[in-house]
Amino acid sequence: MVLTLTGCGGSNGDDITTYTYSSELDIKKLDSSDADDGCSLKAIHAVIDGLTKTDKKGNIVNAVAKSEELSEDGLTHTYKLRKDFKWTNGDPVTAHDFVYAWQRIFRKKGSYYYMFADGIASIEGAQELSDKIDAGEELTDDDLNSMGVKAIDDYTLEVKTTVRVSFFDELMAFPCFFPINEKFAEKQGDKYGKNAKTILGNGAFTMTNWEPGSVVEFEKNESYYDQKHVKLNKLVMKLVQEPKVAAQAFEAGETDYAPINSDLVDKYKDDEAFKQVYDGFLFYISVNFQNSDLANLNVRKAISLAINRKDLCENVLKDGSQVAGGFIPSGLATSPDGVDFRKDSGNFTSYDKKKAQESLDEG
């Protein structure tokens, strides 16, 4: 849950087509092959479209993809791409841009390469590539070319999976599956995605200025295929703003969206601009399995049982965070019968000092 102050646009007396957004976080990088933080992903969404995207109601619709044909066995996705989709340098967006980007995430060992593998996108050959990376092996071109993604021609992309993936089109709207212009990225080298001049987009906005830790500015991409439906002329993200500063800027009319913390709730809870909304982040402890103690299942179980998540959320974080009873939190997915996954599956862990001690002793 995130606590926000939200207005309707037109900060600081500007035209209503300018929207200014305050962020507590900074942008780390804009390379979709290894960006893994929420602020960076939001910025990438502003400047790059993938095969699919979400509409204003949250439904998945086509973006770069004009159409999709699914084989009878559900294992082969054939996407026909729009020919009017251009990179901002004028290059057409082609099927080769997707092949390059998807192979690049394995080359760079990006954080989300596991999403291509079994259990998620389940793309042919991706699990084998993932296993080699996990084993510390270097990937060859032959290894990468064995993955089930192929440019049949400039505007036809074929993707083969090992099982039927009912949520495949939803995955295609996530940045790690976005295309990258190979010629541009290779020319930039290690600088790709590190500043406003070294990122090339095809989306609704073009990044015009990025001052790390301060501000990033976007302008409407007039060559965007669907630009007639882009209502904003300018998008501004104020970076690394303390909640109190963000709230003051909101009150002064300088911003249209400001995340706040629990210290400010009493002051703003009766304001019509005050909102509590779910945000798509899950925080968890990632343990070092190379440590001999933490490699012990019962020791890890003891640590999990010893964490009082309710107390942590209510008395430490105090920001509207909800207790996570498992890796998939409540409110994320429902069964065909409409039952929340977490309720249907039960809590994976809870706070229990007695059981924690028993697990530690056994470990």
mmCIF file of C-alpha atoms in Angstrom, residues 52-291:
data_model
loop_
_atom_site.group_PDB
_atom_site.id
_atom_site.type_symbol
_atom_site.label_atom_id
_atom_site.label_comp_id
_atom_site.label_asym_id
_atom_site.label_seq_id
_atom_site.Cartn_x
_atom_site.Cartn_y
_atom_site.Cartn_z
ATOM 1 C CA THR A 52 1.874 -5.491 -25.637
ATOM 2 C CA LYS A 53 0.943 -2.814 -23.101
ATOM 3 C CA THR A 54 -1.846 -1.998 -20.659
ATOM 4 C CA ASP A 55 -4.676 0.365 -21.507
ATOM 5 C CA LYS A 56 -6.109 2.894 -19.038
ATOM 6 C CA LYS A 57 -8.295 0.179 -17.484
ATOM 7 C CA GLY A 58 -5.376 -2.185 -16.993
ATOM 8 C CA ASN A 59 -6.306 -4.524 -19.843
ATOM 9 C CA ILE A 60 -3.589 -5.999 -22.053
ATOM 10 C CA VAL A 61 -3.688 -4.643 -25.607
ATOM 11 C CA ASN A 62 -1.339 -4.822 -28.570
ATOM 12 C CA ALA A 63 1.489 -2.297 -28.871
ATOM 13 C CA VAL A 64 4.345 -3.116 -31.267
ATOM 14 C CA ALA A 65 2.448 -6.294 -32.103
ATOM 15 C CA LYS A 66 -0.334 -5.736 -34.636
ATOM 16 C CA SER A 67 -1.677 -9.238 -34.195
ATOM 17 C CA GLU A 68 -0.818 -12.600 -32.660
ATOM 18 C CA GLU A 69 -1.434 -16.109 -33.897
ATOM 19 C CA LEU A 70 -1.243 -18.966 -31.387
ATOM 20 C CA SER A 71 -0.650 -22.507 -32.613
ATOM 21 C CA GLU A 72 -3.240 -25.167 -31.843
ATOM 22 C CA ASP A 73 -1.037 -26.710 -29.155
ATOM 23 C CA GLY A 74 -0.501 -23.281 -27.565
ATOM 24 C CA LEU A 75 3.302 -23.509 -27.844
ATOM 25 C CA THR A 76 4.078 -21.177 -30.748
ATOM 26 C CA HIS A 77 3.279 -17.459 -30.633
ATOM 27 C CA THR A 78 3.616 -15.679 -33.980
ATOM 28 C CA TYR A 79 3.476 -11.897 -33.718
ATOM 29 C CA LYS A 80 2.953 -9.643 -36.716
ATOM 30 C CA LEU A 81 4.512 -6.253 -35.947
ATOM 31 C CA ARG A 82 3.215 -2.818 -36.876
ATOM 32 C CA LYS A 83 5.156 -1.262 -39.723
ATOM 33 C CA ASP A 84 4.425 2.264 -38.461
ATOM 34 C CA PHE A 85 6.300 1.734 -35.174
ATOM 35 C CA LYS A 86 9.555 3.719 -35.265
ATOM 36 C CA TRP A 87 12.486 4.354 -32.965
ATOM 37 C CA THR A 88 12.941 8.068 -32.346
ATOM 38 C CA ASN A 89 15.973 8.088 -34.680
ATOM 39 C CA GLY A 90 13.682 7.001 -37.513
ATOM 40 C CA ASP A 91 14.648 3.316 -37.598
ATOM 41 C CA PRO A 92 11.744 0.881 -37.857
ATOM 42 C CA VAL A 93 11.082 -1.349 -34.848
ATOM 43 C CA THR A 94 11.646 -4.886 -36.135
ATOM 44 C CA ALA A 95 11.510 -8.472 -34.925
ATOM 45 C CA HIS A 96 15.335 -8.437 -34.808
ATOM 46 C CA ASP A 97 15.146 -5.805 -32.025
ATOM 47 C CA PHE A 98 13.308 -8.298 -29.839
ATOM 48 C CA VAL A 99 15.690 -11.167 -30.617
ATOM 49 C CA TYR A 100 18.676 -8.949 -29.798
ATOM 50 C CA ALA A 101 17.140 -7.657 -26.544
ATOM 51 C CA TRP A 102 16.137 -11.117 -25.325
ATOM 52 C CA GLN A 103 19.566 -12.539 -26.014
ATOM 53 C CA ARG A 104 21.185 -9.467 -24.478
ATOM 54 C CA ILE A 105 19.569 -10.081 -21.079
ATOM 55 C CA PHE A 106 21.354 -13.447 -20.935
ATOM 56 C CA ARG A 107 24.615 -11.966 -22.217
ATOM 57 C CA LYS A 108 24.514 -9.343 -19.473
ATOM 58 C CA LYS A 109 23.170 -11.785 -16.860
ATOM 59 C CA GLY A 110 20.422 -9.273 -16.153
ATOM 60 C CA SER A 111 18.313 -9.608 -13.020
ATOM 61 C CA TYR A 112 15.237 -10.858 -14.868
ATOM 62 C CA TYR A 113 16.685 -13.563 -17.135
ATOM 63 C CA TYR A 114 14.868 -16.121 -14.965
ATOM 64 C CA MET A 115 11.551 -14.745 -16.254
ATOM 65 C CA PHE A 116 12.279 -16.281 -19.649
ATOM 66 C CA ALA A 117 12.757 -19.737 -18.136
ATOM 67 C CA ASP A 118 10.466 -22.563 -17.005
ATOM 68 C CA GLY A 119 7.611 -21.659 -14.706
ATOM 69 C CA ILE A 120 7.258 -18.132 -16.100
ATOM 70 C CA ALA A 121 7.577 -17.403 -19.849
ATOM 71 C CA SER A 122 8.878 -20.983 -20.394
ATOM 72 C CA ILE A 123 10.569 -20.054 -23.672
ATOM 73 C CA GLU A 124 12.345 -22.947 -25.374
ATOM 74 C CA GLY A 125 16.013 -23.115 -24.435
ATOM 75 C CA ALA A 126 15.795 -20.371 -21.801
ATOM 76 C CA GLN A 127 15.983 -22.781 -18.857
ATOM 77 C CA GLU A 128 19.179 -24.271 -20.253
ATOM 78 C CA LEU A 129 20.682 -20.789 -20.630
ATOM 79 C CA SER A 130 19.608 -19.930 -17.089
ATOM 80 C CA ASP A 131 21.183 -23.126 -15.735
ATOM 81 C CA LYS A 132 24.476 -22.335 -17.460
ATOM 82 C CA ILE A 133 24.545 -18.823 -16.007
ATOM 83 C CA ASP A 134 23.770 -20.188 -12.537
ATOM 84 C CA ALA A 135 26.615 -22.675 -12.951
ATOM 85 C CA GLY A 136 29.031 -19.871 -13.837
ATOM 86 C CA GLU A 137 29.418 -20.937 -17.472
ATOM 87 C CA GLU A 138 29.920 -18.446 -20.286
ATOM 88 C CA LEU A 139 27.291 -18.458 -23.022
ATOM 89 C CA THR A 140 28.225 -18.852 -26.681
ATOM 90 C CA ASP A 141 26.385 -17.448 -29.698
ATOM 91 C CA ASP A 142 25.165 -20.973 -30.431
ATOM 92 C CA ASP A 143 23.748 -21.169 -26.904
ATOM 93 C CA LEU A 144 21.872 -17.896 -27.367
ATOM 94 C CA ASN A 145 20.615 -18.823 -30.815
ATOM 95 C CA SER A 146 19.138 -22.011 -29.377
ATOM 96 C CA MET A 147 16.494 -20.003 -27.505
ATOM 97 C CA GLY A 148 13.019 -20.211 -28.997
ATOM 98 C CA VAL A 149 12.776 -16.669 -30.337
ATOM 99 C CA LYS A 150 13.238 -16.027 -34.056
ATOM 100 C CA ALA A 151 12.761 -13.196 -36.527
ATOM 101 C CA ILE A 152 10.954 -14.873 -39.436
ATOM 102 C CA ASP A 153 11.274 -11.564 -41.274
ATOM 103 C CA ASP A 154 11.534 -7.900 -40.248
ATOM 104 C CA TYR A 155 7.926 -7.777 -39.075
ATOM 105 C CA THR A 156 7.245 -11.348 -37.940
ATOM 106 C CA LEU A 157 8.442 -12.617 -34.563
ATOM 107 C CA GLU A 158 8.088 -16.278 -33.591
ATOM 108 C CA VAL A 159 8.323 -17.375 -29.971
ATOM 109 C CA LYS A 160 8.186 -21.026 -28.920
ATOM 110 C CA THR A 161 7.420 -22.168 -25.383
ATOM 111 C CA THR A 162 7.778 -25.541 -23.694
ATOM 112 C CA VAL A 163 4.273 -25.394 -22.187
ATOM 113 C CA ARG A 164 1.132 -23.389 -22.781
ATOM 114 C CA VAL A 165 1.493 -20.069 -20.897
ATOM 115 C CA SER A 166 -1.916 -18.489 -20.395
ATOM 116 C CA PHE A 167 -0.436 -15.162 -19.201
ATOM 117 C CA PHE A 168 2.182 -14.834 -21.954
ATOM 118 C CA ASP A 169 0.722 -11.626 -23.391
ATOM 119 C CA GLU A 170 0.760 -10.036 -19.908
ATOM 120 C CA LEU A 171 4.464 -10.864 -19.603
ATOM 121 C CA MET A 172 5.197 -9.157 -22.913
ATOM 122 C CA ALA A 173 4.187 -5.821 -21.334
ATOM 123 C CA PHE A 174 7.028 -6.099 -18.786
ATOM 124 C CA PRO A 175 10.255 -4.179 -19.629
ATOM 125 C CA CYS A 176 12.652 -7.157 -19.672
ATOM 126 C CA PHE A 177 10.754 -8.340 -22.782
ATOM 127 C CA PHE A 178 11.001 -4.941 -24.514
ATOM 128 C CA PRO A 179 12.967 -4.461 -27.753
ATOM 129 C CA ILE A 180 16.354 -2.737 -27.991
ATOM 130 C CA ASN A 181 17.800 -1.171 -31.137
ATOM 131 C CA GLU A 182 20.991 -3.215 -31.623
ATOM 132 C CA LYS A 183 22.898 -0.693 -33.748
ATOM 133 C CA PHE A 184 22.267 2.120 -31.257
ATOM 134 C CA ALA A 185 22.950 0.030 -28.142
ATOM 135 C CA GLU A 186 26.194 -1.402 -29.475
ATOM 136 C CA LYS A 187 27.401 2.063 -30.466
ATOM 137 C CA GLN A 188 26.768 3.331 -26.916
ATOM 138 C CA GLY A 189 28.497 0.335 -25.337
ATOM 139 C CA ASP A 190 28.575 0.492 -21.531
ATOM 140 C CA LYS A 191 26.976 3.955 -21.662
ATOM 141 C CA TYR A 192 23.700 2.590 -23.049
ATOM 142 C CA GLY A 193 20.778 3.643 -20.850
ATOM 143 C CA LYS A 194 22.975 5.714 -18.529
ATOM 144 C CA ASN A 195 21.773 9.183 -19.582
ATOM 145 C CA ALA A 196 19.143 10.903 -21.709
ATOM 146 C CA LYS A 197 21.339 10.861 -24.817
ATOM 147 C CA THR A 198 22.188 7.160 -24.632
ATOM 148 C CA ILE A 199 18.654 5.756 -24.520
ATOM 149 C CA LEU A 200 16.628 5.258 -27.697
ATOM 150 C CA GLY A 201 12.875 4.914 -27.384
ATOM 151 C CA ASN A 202 9.849 4.032 -29.475
ATOM 152 C CA GLY A 203 7.156 4.904 -26.914
ATOM 153 C CA ALA A 204 4.790 7.696 -26.017
ATOM 154 C CA PHE A 205 7.527 9.964 -24.632
ATOM 155 C CA THR A 206 11.106 10.936 -25.365
ATOM 156 C CA MET A 207 13.500 11.616 -22.509
ATOM 157 C CA THR A 208 14.934 15.108 -22.864
ATOM 158 C CA ASN A 209 16.750 15.572 -19.562
ATOM 159 C CA TRP A 210 17.958 13.330 -16.757
ATOM 160 C CA GLU A 211 19.782 14.659 -13.729
ATOM 161 C CA PRO A 212 20.371 11.657 -11.407
ATOM 162 C CA GLY A 213 19.049 12.254 -7.919
ATOM 163 C CA SER A 214 17.161 15.344 -9.044
ATOM 164 C CA VAL A 215 14.810 15.300 -12.016
ATOM 165 C CA VAL A 216 13.991 13.563 -15.285
ATOM 166 C CA GLU A 217 11.916 15.186 -18.015
ATOM 167 C CA PHE A 218 10.025 13.688 -20.942
ATOM 168 C CA GLU A 219 8.283 15.232 -23.930
ATOM 169 C CA LYS A 220 5.561 13.755 -26.087
ATOM 170 C CA ASN A 221 6.925 11.653 -28.948
ATOM 171 C CA GLU A 222 5.283 13.191 -32.001
ATOM 172 C CA SER A 223 6.289 10.187 -34.144
ATOM 173 C CA TYR A 224 4.584 7.693 -31.790
ATOM 174 C CA TYR A 225 2.158 5.487 -33.727
ATOM 175 C CA ASP A 226 -0.682 6.296 -31.311
ATOM 176 C CA GLN A 227 0.323 9.854 -30.414
ATOM 177 C CA LYS A 228 -3.197 11.202 -30.948
ATOM 178 C CA HIS A 229 -4.219 9.423 -27.743
ATOM 179 C CA VAL A 230 -1.310 10.744 -25.677
ATOM 180 C CA LYS A 231 -2.880 13.606 -23.726
ATOM 181 C CA LEU A 232 0.288 14.888 -22.021
ATOM 182 C CA ASN A 233 2.817 17.118 -23.728
ATOM 183 C CA LYS A 234 5.306 16.783 -20.911
ATOM 184 C CA LEU A 235 6.017 14.412 -18.037
ATOM 185 C CA VAL A 236 8.322 15.360 -15.152
ATOM 186 C CA MET A 237 9.610 13.063 -12.403
ATOM 187 C CA LYS A 238 11.129 14.718 -9.336
ATOM 188 C CA LEU A 239 13.632 12.155 -8.039
ATOM 189 C CA VAL A 240 14.661 11.278 -4.466
ATOM 190 C CA GLN A 241 12.166 13.548 -2.778
ATOM 191 C CA GLU A 242 11.560 13.149 0.933
ATOM 192 C CA PRO A 243 7.819 12.716 1.643
ATOM 193 C CA LYS A 244 7.672 15.964 3.604
ATOM 194 C CA VAL A 245 9.316 17.888 0.764
ATOM 195 C CA ALA A 246 7.060 16.192 -1.793
ATOM 196 C CA ALA A 247 3.965 17.122 0.237
ATOM 197 C CA GLN A 248 5.082 20.741 0.516
ATOM 198 C CA ALA A 249 5.651 20.864 -3.243
ATOM 199 C CA PHE A 250 2.187 19.375 -3.773
ATOM 200 C CA GLU A 251 0.594 22.000 -1.533
ATOM 201 C CA ALA A 252 2.438 24.717 -3.448
ATOM 202 C CA GLY A 253 1.027 23.395 -6.718
ATOM 203 C CA GLU A 254 4.435 22.323 -8.008
ATOM 204 C CA THR A 255 3.606 18.609 -8.337
ATOM 205 C CA ASP A 256 0.554 16.496 -9.161
ATOM 206 C CA TYR A 257 1.507 13.298 -7.336
ATOM 207 C CA ALA A 258 3.384 12.962 -4.057
ATOM 208 C CA PRO A 259 4.052 9.772 -2.043
ATOM 209 C CA ILE A 260 3.909 10.458 1.706
ATOM 210 C CA ASN A 261 4.674 8.465 4.843
ATOM 211 C CA SER A 262 2.771 7.696 8.028
ATOM 212 C CA ASP A 263 4.116 10.810 9.769
ATOM 213 C CA LEU A 264 1.987 12.908 7.427
ATOM 214 C CA VAL A 265 -1.206 10.840 7.486
ATOM 215 C CA ASP A 266 -2.934 12.771 10.264
ATOM 216 C CA LYS A 267 -2.251 16.025 8.468
ATOM 217 C CA TYR A 268 -3.667 14.918 5.127
ATOM 218 C CA LYS A 269 -6.074 12.026 5.790
ATOM 219 C CA ASP A 270 -9.138 14.279 5.454
ATOM 220 C CA ASP A 271 -7.839 16.000 2.323
ATOM 221 C CA GLU A 272 -9.636 15.004 -0.876
ATOM 222 C CA ALA A 273 -6.223 14.523 -2.502
ATOM 223 C CA PHE A 274 -5.236 11.813 0.016
ATOM 224 C CA LYS A 275 -5.279 8.280 -1.446
ATOM 225 C CA GLN A 276 -4.257 4.792 -0.322
ATOM 226 C CA VAL A 277 -3.548 2.483 -3.259
ATOM 227 C CA TYR A 278 -1.796 -0.815 -3.778
ATOM 228 C CA ASP A 279 1.624 -0.593 -5.388
ATOM 229 C CA GLY A 280 3.319 -3.462 -7.174
ATOM 230 C CA PHE A 281 6.277 -4.143 -4.894
ATOM 231 C CA LEU A 282 7.168 -7.073 -2.654
ATOM 232 C CA PHE A 283 10.031 -6.787 -0.184
ATOM 233 C CA TYR A 284 11.766 -9.849 1.180
ATOM 234 C CA ILE A 285 15.052 -11.119 2.605
ATOM 235 C CA SER A 286 17.312 -12.844 0.101
ATOM 236 C CA VAL A 287 19.740 -15.109 1.937
ATOM 237 C CA ASN A 288 23.239 -16.152 0.921
ATOM 238 C CA PHE A 289 23.011 -19.864 0.092
ATOM 239 C CA GLN A 290 26.812 -20.045 -0.109
ATOM 240 C CA ASN A 291 26.894 -19.532 3.667
#
